[in-house]
PDB file of C-alpha atoms in Angstrom:
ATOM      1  CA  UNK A   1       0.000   0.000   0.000  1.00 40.00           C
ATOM      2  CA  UNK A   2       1.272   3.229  -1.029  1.00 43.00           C
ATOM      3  CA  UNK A   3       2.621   4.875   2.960  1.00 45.00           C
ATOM      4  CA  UNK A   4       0.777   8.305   1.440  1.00 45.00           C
ATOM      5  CA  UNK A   5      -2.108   6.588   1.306  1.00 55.00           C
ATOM      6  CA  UNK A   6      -5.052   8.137   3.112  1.00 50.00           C
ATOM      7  CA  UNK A   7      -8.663   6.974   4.390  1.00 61.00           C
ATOM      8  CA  UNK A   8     -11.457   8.704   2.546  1.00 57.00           C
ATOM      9  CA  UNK A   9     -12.899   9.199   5.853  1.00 65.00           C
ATOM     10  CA  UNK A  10      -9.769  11.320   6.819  1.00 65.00           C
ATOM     11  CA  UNK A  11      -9.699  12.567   3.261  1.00 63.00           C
ATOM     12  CA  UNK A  12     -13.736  14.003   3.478  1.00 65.00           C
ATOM     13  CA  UNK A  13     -12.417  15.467   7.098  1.00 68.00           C
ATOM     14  CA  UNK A  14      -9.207  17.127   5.833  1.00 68.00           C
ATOM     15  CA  UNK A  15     -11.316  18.847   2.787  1.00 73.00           C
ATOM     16  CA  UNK A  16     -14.206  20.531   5.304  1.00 76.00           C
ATOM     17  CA  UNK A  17     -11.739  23.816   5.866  1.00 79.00           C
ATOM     18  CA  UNK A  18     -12.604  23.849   2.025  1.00 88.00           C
ATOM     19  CA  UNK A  19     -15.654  25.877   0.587  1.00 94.00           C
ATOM     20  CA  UNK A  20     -18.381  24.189  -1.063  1.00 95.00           C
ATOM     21  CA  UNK A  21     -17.254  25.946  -4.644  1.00 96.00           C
ATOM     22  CA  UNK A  22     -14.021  24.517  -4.383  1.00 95.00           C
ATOM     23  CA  UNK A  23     -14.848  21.691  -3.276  1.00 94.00           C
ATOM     24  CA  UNK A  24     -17.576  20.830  -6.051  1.00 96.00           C
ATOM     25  CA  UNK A  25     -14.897  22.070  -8.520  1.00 96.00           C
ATOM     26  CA  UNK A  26     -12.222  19.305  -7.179  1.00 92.00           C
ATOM     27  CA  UNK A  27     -14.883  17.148  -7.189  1.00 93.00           C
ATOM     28  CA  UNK A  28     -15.925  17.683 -10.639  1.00 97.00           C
ATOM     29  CA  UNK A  29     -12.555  16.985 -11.992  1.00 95.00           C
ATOM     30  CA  UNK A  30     -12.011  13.744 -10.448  1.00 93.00           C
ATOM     31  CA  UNK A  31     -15.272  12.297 -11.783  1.00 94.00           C
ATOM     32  CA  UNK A  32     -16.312  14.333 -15.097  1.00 96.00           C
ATOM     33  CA  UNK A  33     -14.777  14.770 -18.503  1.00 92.00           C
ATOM     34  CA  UNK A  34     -15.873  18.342 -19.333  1.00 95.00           C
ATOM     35  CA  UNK A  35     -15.374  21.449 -17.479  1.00 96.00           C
ATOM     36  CA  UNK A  36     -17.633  22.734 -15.104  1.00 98.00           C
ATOM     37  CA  UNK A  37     -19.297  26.217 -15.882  1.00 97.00           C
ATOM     38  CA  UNK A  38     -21.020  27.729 -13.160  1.00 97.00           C
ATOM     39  CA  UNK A  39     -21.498  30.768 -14.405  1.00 96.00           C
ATOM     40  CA  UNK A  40     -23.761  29.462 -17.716  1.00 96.00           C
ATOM     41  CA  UNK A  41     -24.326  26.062 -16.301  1.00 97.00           C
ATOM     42  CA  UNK A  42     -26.643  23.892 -19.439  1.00 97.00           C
ATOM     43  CA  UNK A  43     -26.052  20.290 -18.254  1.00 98.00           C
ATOM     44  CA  UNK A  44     -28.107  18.390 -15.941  1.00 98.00           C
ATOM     45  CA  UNK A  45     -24.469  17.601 -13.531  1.00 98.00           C
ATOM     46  CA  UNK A  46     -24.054  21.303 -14.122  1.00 98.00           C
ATOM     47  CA  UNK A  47     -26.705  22.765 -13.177  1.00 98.00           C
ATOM     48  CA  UNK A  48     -26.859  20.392  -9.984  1.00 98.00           C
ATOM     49  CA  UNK A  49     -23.835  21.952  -8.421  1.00 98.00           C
ATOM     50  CA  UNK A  50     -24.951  25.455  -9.296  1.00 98.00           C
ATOM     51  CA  UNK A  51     -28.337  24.686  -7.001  1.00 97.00           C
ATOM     52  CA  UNK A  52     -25.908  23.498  -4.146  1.00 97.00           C
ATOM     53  CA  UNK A  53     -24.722  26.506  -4.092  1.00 97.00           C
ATOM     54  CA  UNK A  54     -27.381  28.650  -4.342  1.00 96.00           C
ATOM     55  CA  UNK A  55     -30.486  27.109  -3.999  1.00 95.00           C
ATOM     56  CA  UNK A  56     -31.122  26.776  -0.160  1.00 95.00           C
ATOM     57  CA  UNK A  57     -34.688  26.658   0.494  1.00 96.00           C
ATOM     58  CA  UNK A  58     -35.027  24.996   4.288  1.00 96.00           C
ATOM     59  CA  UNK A  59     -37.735  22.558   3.175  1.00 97.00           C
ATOM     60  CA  UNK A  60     -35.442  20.322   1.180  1.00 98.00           C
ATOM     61  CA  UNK A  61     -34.080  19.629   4.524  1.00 97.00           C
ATOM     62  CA  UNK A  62     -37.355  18.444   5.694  1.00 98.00           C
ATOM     63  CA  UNK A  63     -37.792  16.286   2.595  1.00 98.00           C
ATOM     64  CA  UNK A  64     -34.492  14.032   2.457  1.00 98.00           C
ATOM     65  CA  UNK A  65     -34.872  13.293   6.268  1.00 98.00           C
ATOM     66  CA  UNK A  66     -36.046  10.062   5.991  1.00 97.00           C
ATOM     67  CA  UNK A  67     -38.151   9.910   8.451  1.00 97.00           C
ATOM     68  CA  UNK A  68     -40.135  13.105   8.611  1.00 97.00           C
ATOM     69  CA  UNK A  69     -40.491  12.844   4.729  1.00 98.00           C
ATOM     70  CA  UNK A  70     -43.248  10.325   6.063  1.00 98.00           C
ATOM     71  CA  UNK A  71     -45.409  12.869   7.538  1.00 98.00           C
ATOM     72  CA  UNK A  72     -44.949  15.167   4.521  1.00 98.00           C
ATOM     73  CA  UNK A  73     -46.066  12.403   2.319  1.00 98.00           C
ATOM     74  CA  UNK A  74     -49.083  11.811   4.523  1.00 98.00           C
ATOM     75  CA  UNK A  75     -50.362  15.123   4.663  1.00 98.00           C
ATOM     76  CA  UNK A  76     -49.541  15.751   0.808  1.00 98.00           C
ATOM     77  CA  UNK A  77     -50.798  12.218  -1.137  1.00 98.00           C
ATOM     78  CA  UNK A  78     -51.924  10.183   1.744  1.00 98.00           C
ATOM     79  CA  UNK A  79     -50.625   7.311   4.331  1.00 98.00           C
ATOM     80  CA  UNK A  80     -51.255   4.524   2.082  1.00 98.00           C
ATOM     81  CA  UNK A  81     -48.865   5.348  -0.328  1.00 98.00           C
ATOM     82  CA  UNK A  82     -46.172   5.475   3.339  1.00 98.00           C
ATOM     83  CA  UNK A  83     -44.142   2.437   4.256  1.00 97.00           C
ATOM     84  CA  UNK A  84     -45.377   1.688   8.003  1.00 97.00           C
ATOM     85  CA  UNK A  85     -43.068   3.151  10.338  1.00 97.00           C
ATOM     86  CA  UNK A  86     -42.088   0.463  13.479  1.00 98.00           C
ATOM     87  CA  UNK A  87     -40.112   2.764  15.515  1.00 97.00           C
ATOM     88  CA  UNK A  88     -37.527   5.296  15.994  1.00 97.00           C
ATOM     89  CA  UNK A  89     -34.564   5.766  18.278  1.00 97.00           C
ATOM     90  CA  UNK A  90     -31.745   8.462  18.974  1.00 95.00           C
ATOM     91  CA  UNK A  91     -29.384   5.881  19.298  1.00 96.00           C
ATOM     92  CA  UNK A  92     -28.493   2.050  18.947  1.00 96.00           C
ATOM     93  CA  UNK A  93     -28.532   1.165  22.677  1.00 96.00           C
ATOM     94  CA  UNK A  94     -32.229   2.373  22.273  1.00 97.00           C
ATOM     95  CA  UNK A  95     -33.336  -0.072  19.524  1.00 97.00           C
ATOM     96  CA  UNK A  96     -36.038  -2.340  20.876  1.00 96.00           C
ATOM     97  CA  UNK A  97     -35.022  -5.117  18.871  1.00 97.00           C
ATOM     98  CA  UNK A  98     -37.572  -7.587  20.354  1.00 96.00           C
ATOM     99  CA  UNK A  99     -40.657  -6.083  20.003  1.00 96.00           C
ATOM    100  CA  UNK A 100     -39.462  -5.708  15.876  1.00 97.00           C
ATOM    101  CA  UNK A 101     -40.916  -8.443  13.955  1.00 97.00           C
ATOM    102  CA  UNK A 102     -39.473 -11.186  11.667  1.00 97.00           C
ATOM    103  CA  UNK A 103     -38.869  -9.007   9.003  1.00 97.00           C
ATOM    104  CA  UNK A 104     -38.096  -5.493   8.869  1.00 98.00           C
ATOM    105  CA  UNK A 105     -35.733  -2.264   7.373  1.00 97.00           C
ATOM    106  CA  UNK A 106     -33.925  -0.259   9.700  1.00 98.00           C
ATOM    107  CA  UNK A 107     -31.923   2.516   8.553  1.00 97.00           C
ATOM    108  CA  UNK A 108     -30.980   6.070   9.275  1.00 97.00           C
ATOM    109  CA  UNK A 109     -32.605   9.210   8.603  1.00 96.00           C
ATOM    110  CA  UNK A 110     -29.670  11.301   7.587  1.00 95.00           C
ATOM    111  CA  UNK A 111     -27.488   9.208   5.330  1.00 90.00           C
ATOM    112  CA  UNK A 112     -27.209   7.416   2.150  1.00 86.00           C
ATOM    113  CA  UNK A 113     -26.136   3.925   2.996  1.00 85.00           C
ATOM    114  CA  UNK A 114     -27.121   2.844   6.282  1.00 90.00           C
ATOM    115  CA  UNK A 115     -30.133   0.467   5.856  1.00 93.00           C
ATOM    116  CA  UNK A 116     -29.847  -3.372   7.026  1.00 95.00           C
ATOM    117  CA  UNK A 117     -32.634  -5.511   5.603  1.00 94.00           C
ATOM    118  CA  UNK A 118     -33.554  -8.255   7.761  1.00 96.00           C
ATOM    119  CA  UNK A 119     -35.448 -11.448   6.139  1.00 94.00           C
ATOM    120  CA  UNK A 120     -35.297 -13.214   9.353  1.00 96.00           C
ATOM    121  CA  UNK A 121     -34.788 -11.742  12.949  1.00 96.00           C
ATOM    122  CA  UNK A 122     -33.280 -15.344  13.806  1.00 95.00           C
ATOM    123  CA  UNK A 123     -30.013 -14.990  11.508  1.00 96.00           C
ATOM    124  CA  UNK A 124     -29.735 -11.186  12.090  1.00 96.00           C
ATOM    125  CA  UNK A 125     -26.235 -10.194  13.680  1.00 96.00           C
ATOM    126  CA  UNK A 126     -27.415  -7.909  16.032  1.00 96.00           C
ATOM    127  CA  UNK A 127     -23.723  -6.788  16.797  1.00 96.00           C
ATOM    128  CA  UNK A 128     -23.073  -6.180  13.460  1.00 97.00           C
ATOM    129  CA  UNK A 129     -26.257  -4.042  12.500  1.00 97.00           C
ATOM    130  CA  UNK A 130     -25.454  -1.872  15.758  1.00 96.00           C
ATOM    131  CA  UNK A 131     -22.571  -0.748  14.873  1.00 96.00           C
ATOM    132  CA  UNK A 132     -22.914  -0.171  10.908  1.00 96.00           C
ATOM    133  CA  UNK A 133     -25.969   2.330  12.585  1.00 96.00           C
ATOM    134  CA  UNK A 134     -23.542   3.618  15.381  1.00 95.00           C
ATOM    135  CA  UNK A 135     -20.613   4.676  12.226  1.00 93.00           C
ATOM    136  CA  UNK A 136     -23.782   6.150  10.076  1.00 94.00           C
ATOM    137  CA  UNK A 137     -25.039   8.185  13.485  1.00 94.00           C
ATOM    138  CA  UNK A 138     -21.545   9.936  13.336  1.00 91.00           C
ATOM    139  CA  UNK A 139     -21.552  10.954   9.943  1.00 90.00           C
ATOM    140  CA  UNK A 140     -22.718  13.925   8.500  1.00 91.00           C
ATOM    141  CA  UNK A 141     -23.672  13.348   4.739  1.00 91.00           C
ATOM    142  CA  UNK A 142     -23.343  16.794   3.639  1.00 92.00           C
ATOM    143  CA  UNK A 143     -19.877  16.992   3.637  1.00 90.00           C
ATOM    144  CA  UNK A 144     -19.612  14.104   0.876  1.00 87.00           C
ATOM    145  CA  UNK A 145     -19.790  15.949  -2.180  1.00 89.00           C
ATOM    146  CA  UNK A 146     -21.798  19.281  -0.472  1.00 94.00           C
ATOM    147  CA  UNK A 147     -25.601  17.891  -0.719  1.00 96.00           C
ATOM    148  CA  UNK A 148     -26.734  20.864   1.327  1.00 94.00           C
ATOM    149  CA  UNK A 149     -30.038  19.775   2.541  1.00 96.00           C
ATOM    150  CA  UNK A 150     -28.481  16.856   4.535  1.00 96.00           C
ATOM    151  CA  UNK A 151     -26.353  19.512   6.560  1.00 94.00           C
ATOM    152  CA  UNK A 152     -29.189  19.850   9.743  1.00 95.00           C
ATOM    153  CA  UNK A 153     -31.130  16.465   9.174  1.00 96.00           C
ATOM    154  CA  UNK A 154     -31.186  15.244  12.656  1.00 96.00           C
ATOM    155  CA  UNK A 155     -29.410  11.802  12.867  1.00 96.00           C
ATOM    156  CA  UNK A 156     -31.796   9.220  14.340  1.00 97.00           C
ATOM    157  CA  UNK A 157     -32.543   5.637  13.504  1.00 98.00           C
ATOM    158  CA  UNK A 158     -35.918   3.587  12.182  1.00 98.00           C
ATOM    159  CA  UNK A 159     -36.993   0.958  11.669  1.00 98.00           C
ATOM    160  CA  UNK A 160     -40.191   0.017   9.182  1.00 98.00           C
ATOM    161  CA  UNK A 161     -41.981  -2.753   7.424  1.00 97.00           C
ATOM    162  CA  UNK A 162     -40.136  -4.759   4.918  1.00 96.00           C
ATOM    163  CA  UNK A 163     -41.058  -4.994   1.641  1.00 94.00           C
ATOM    164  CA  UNK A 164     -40.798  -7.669  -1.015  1.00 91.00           C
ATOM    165  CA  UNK A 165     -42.049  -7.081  -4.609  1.00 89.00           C
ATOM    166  CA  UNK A 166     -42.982 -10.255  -7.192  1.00 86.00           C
ATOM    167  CA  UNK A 167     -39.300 -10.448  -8.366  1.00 85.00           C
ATOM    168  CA  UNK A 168     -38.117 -11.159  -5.211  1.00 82.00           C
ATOM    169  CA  UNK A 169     -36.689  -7.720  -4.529  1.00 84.00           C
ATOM    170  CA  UNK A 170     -37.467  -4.418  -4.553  1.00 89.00           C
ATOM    171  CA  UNK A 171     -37.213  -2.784  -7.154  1.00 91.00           C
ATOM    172  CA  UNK A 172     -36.957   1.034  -7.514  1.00 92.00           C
ATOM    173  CA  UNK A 173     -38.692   3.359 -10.055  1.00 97.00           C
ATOM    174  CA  UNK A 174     -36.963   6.620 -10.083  1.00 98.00           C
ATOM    175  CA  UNK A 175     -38.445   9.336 -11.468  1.00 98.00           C
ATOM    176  CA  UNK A 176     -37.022  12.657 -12.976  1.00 98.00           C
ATOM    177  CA  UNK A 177     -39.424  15.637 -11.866  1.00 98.00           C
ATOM    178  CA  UNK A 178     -39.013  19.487 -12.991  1.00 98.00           C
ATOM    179  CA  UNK A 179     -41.614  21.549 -10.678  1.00 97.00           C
ATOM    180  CA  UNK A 180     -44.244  18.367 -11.165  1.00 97.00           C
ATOM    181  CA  UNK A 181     -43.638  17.134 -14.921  1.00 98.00           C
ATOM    182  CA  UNK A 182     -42.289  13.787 -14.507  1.00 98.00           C
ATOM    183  CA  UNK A 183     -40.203  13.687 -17.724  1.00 98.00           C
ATOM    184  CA  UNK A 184     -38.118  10.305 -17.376  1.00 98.00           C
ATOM    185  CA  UNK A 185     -37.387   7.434 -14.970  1.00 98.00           C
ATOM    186  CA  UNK A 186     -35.085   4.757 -14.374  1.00 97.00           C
ATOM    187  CA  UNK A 187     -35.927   1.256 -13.068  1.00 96.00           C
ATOM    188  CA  UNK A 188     -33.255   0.245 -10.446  1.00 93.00           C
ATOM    189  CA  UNK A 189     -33.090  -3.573  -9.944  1.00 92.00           C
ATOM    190  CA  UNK A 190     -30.888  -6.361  -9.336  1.00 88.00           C
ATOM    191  CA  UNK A 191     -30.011  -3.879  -6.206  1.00 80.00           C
ATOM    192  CA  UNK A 192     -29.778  -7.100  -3.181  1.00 72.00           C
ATOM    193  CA  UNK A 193     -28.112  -9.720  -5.597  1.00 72.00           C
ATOM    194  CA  UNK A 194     -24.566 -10.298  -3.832  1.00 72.00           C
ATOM    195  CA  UNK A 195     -23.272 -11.599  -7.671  1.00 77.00           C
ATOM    196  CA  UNK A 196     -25.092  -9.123  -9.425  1.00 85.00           C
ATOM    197  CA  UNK A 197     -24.144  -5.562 -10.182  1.00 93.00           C
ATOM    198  CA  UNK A 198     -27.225  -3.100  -9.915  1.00 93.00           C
ATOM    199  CA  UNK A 199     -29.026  -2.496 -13.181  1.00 95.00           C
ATOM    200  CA  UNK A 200     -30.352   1.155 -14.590  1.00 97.00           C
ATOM    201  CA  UNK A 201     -32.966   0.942 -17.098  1.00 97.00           C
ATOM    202  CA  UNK A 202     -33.907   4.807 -18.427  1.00 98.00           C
ATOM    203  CA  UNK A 203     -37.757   5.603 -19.419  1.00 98.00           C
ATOM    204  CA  UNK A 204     -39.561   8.257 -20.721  1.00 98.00           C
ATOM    205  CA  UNK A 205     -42.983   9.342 -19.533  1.00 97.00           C
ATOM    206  CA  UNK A 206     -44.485   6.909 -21.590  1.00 97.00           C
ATOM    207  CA  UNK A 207     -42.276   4.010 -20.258  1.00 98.00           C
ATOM    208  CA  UNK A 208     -40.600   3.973 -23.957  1.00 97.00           C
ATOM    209  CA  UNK A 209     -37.053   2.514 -23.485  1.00 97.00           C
ATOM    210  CA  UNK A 210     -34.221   5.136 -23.459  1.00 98.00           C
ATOM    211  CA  UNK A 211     -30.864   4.346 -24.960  1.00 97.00           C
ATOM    212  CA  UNK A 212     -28.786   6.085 -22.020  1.00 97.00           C
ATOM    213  CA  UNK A 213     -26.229   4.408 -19.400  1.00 97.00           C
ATOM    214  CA  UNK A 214     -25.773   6.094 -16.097  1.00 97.00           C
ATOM    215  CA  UNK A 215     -23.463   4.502 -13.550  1.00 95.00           C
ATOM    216  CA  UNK A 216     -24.487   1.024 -14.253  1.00 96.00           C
ATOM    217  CA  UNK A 217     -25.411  -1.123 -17.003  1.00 96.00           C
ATOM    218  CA  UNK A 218     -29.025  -1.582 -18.487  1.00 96.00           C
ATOM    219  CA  UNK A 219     -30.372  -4.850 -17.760  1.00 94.00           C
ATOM    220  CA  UNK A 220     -30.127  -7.564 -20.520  1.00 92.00           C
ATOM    221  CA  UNK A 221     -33.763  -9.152 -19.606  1.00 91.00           C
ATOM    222  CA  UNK A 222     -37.064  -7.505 -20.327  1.00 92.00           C
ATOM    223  CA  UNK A 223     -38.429  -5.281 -17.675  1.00 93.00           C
ATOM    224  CA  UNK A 224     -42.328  -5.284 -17.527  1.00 93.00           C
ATOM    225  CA  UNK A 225     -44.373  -1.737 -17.401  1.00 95.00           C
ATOM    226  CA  UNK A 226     -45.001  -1.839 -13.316  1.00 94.00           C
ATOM    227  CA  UNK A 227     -48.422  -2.279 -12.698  1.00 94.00           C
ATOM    228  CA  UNK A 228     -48.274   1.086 -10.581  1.00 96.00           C
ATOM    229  CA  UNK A 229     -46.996   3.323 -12.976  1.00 97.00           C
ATOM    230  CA  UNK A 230     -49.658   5.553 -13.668  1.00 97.00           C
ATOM    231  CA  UNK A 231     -50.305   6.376  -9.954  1.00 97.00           C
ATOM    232  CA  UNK A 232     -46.823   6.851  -9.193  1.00 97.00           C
ATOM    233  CA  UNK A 233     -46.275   9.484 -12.298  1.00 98.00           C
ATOM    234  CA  UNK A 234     -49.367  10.891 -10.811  1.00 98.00           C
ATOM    235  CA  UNK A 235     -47.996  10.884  -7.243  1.00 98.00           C
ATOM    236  CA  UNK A 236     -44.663  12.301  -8.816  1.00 98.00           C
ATOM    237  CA  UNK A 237     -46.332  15.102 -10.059  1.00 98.00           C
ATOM    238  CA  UNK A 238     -48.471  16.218  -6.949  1.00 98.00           C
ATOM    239  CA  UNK A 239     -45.283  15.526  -4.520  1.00 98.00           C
ATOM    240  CA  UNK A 240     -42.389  17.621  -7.253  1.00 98.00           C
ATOM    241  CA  UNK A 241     -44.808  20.812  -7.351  1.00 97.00           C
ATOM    242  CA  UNK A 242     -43.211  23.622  -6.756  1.00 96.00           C
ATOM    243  CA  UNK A 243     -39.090  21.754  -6.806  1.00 97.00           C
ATOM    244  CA  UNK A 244     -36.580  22.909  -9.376  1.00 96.00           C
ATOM    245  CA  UNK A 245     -35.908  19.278  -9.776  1.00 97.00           C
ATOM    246  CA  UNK A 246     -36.152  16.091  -7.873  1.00 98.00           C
ATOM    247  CA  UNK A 247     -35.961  12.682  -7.934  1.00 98.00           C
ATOM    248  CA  UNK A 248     -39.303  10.768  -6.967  1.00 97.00           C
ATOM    249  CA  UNK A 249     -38.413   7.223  -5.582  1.00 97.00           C
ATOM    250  CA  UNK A 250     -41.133   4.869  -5.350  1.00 98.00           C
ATOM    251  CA  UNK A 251     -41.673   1.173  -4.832  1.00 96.00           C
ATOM    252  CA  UNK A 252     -44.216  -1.225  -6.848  1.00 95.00           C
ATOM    253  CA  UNK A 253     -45.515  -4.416  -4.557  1.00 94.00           C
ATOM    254  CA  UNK A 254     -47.915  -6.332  -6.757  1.00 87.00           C
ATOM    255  CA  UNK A 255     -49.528  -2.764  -8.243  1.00 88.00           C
ATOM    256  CA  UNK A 256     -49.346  -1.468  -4.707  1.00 95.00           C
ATOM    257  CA  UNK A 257     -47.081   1.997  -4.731  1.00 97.00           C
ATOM    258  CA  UNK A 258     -45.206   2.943  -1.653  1.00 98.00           C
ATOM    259  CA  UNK A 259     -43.308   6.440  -1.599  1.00 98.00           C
ATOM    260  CA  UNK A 260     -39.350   5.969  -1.175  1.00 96.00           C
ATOM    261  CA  UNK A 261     -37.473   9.147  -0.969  1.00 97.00           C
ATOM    262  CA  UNK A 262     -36.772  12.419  -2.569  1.00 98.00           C
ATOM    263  CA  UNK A 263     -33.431  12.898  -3.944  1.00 97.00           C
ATOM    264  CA  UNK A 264     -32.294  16.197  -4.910  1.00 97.00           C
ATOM    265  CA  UNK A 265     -29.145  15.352  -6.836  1.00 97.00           C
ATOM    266  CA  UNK A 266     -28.777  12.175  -8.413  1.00 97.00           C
ATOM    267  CA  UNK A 267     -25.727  10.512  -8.149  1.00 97.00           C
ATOM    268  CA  UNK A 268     -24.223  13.924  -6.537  1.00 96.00           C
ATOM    269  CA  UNK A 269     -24.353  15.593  -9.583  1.00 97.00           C
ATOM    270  CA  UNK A 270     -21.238  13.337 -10.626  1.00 97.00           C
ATOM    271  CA  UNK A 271     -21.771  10.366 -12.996  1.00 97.00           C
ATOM    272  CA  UNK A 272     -21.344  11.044 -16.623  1.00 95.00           C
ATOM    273  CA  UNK A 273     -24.066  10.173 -19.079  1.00 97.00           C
ATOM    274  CA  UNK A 274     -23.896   8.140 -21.968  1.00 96.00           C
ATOM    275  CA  UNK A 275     -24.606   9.440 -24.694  1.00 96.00           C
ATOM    276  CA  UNK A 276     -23.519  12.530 -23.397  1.00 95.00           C
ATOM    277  CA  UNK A 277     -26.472  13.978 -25.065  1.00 97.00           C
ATOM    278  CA  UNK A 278     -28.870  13.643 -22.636  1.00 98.00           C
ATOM    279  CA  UNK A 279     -26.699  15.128 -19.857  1.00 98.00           C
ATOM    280  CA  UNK A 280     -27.524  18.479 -21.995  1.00 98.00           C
ATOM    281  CA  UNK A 281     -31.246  17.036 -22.334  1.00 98.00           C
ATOM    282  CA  UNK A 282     -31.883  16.656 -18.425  1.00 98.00           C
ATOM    283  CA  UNK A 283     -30.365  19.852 -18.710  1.00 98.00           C
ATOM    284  CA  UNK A 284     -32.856  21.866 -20.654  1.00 97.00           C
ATOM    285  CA  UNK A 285     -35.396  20.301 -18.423  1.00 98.00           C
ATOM    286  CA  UNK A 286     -34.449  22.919 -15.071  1.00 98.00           C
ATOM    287  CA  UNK A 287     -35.658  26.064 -15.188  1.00 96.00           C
ATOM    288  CA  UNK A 288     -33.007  27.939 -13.190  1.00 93.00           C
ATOM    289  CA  UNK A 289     -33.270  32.135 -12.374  1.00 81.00           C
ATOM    290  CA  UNK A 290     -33.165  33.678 -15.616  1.00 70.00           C
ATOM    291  CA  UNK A 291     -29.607  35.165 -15.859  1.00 55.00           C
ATOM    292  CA  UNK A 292     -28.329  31.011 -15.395  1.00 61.00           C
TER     293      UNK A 292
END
């Protein structure tokens, strides 16, 4: 191992003396092939940095902490379109393991990475959940790649029903919102295969197959129109009203929707497209203040 080597832990410490613009600009030229303009941003990756840094309305706070998104949801579409929430906690010596049931999700409410699926309370390694929640508790994902709204989420663990759709997973539908016009979406599956790298299948409105790649490969079977799409592109709209841009993430359980999360910049803002084409297309799609 090279002795310069560094953690990336130590590495994401190290760079918070750094601003956000500089950092976003290091950033950028690790992981993109084009330079960043800020100034006339026109890409989709572009114009996702330029609303990092200057598009801080407090509710997007509200609305990528996972668990008070719930109540939003609620109040906005409905609580049948919720996952049921099983409890929350401040901190793993809290969690009230036996009164969870077989199966369940727990995760935490600040973070991208955090969630332990349990199938079967019996084979669950208690010790080992505990502390992959205890390292996600300490970290705050904001300083990642300078995802703003995640700054003030208040770190705190839940716990809620598992789900299982009809392909023995769960798949994701991810839809592409511009101030409610859902104008594209990618199914996400393959996501809990150990041997099997996550798939990204791109769709537009009409769930007509788009020829774009995006951090993973497209699947290479035949991916059914879920039987929930029209009332998730419906729930996409209500829930994006009013947002720049989002991501809408919902589940599909035998033509049953469930609401997933909102995600405010896809993949950071930092995974090429191919063709780049449609990084310029996504693009078009925000309206940003007029002089950008």
């Amino acid at each position: 191992m090279n002795k310069y080597f560094l953690p990336h832990s130590l590495i994401v410490k190290l760079m918070s003396f750094v601003s956000d613009e500089t950092y976003i600009k290091i950033k950028w030229k690790k992981w993109m092939d084009y330079k960043l303009n800020l100034d006339n941003p026109r890409t989709f990756n572009e114009k996702l940095q330029w609303i990092k840094l200057n598009d801080h309305n407090p509710l997007y706070t509200e609305l990528v902490d996972k668990y008070r998104v719930k109540q939003y949801v609620t109040e906005k579409v409905g609580s049948e379109y919720v996952i049921p929430l099983l409890g929350q906690w401040d901190s793993v010596d809290k969690i009230e393991w036996e009164k969870l049931p077989n199966q369940f999700v727990i995760k935490c409410s600040h973070d991208s990475g955090s969630t332990v699926l349990c199938k079967d309370k019996s084979a669950l390694d208690i010790d080992t959940a505990k502390k992959k929640l205890e390292s996600s508790l300490k970290r705050n994902y904001y300083w990642e790649s300078r995802e703003w709204p995640y700054k003030n989420v208040k770190p705190r663990i839940f716990a809620e029903a598992y789900m299982e759709d009809e392909f023995g997973e769960l798949r994701d539908y991810k839809w592409f919102c511009f101030d409610g016009e859902p104008k594209a979406m990618f199914v996400a599956s393959d996501r809990q295969k150990n041997d099997e790298e996550t798939k990204f299948d791109f769709y537009d409105e009409n769930f007509n197959h788009l020829p774009i790649t995006n951090g993973h490969p497209n699947s290479s079977t035949f991916i059914e129109k879920p039987k929930g799409f029209d009332i998730m592109k419906e729930l996409a709209s209500k829930l994006s009203k009013g947002l720049p841009e989002v991501r809408m993430d919902f589940y599909d359980v035998n033509g049953k929707v469930y609401f997933g999360e909102f995600t405010f910049f896809h993949w950071g803002g930092l995974m090429p497209f191919e063709p780049r084409e449609w990084d310029l297309k996504f693009g078009d799609w925000i309206k940003l203040p007029n002089n950008h």
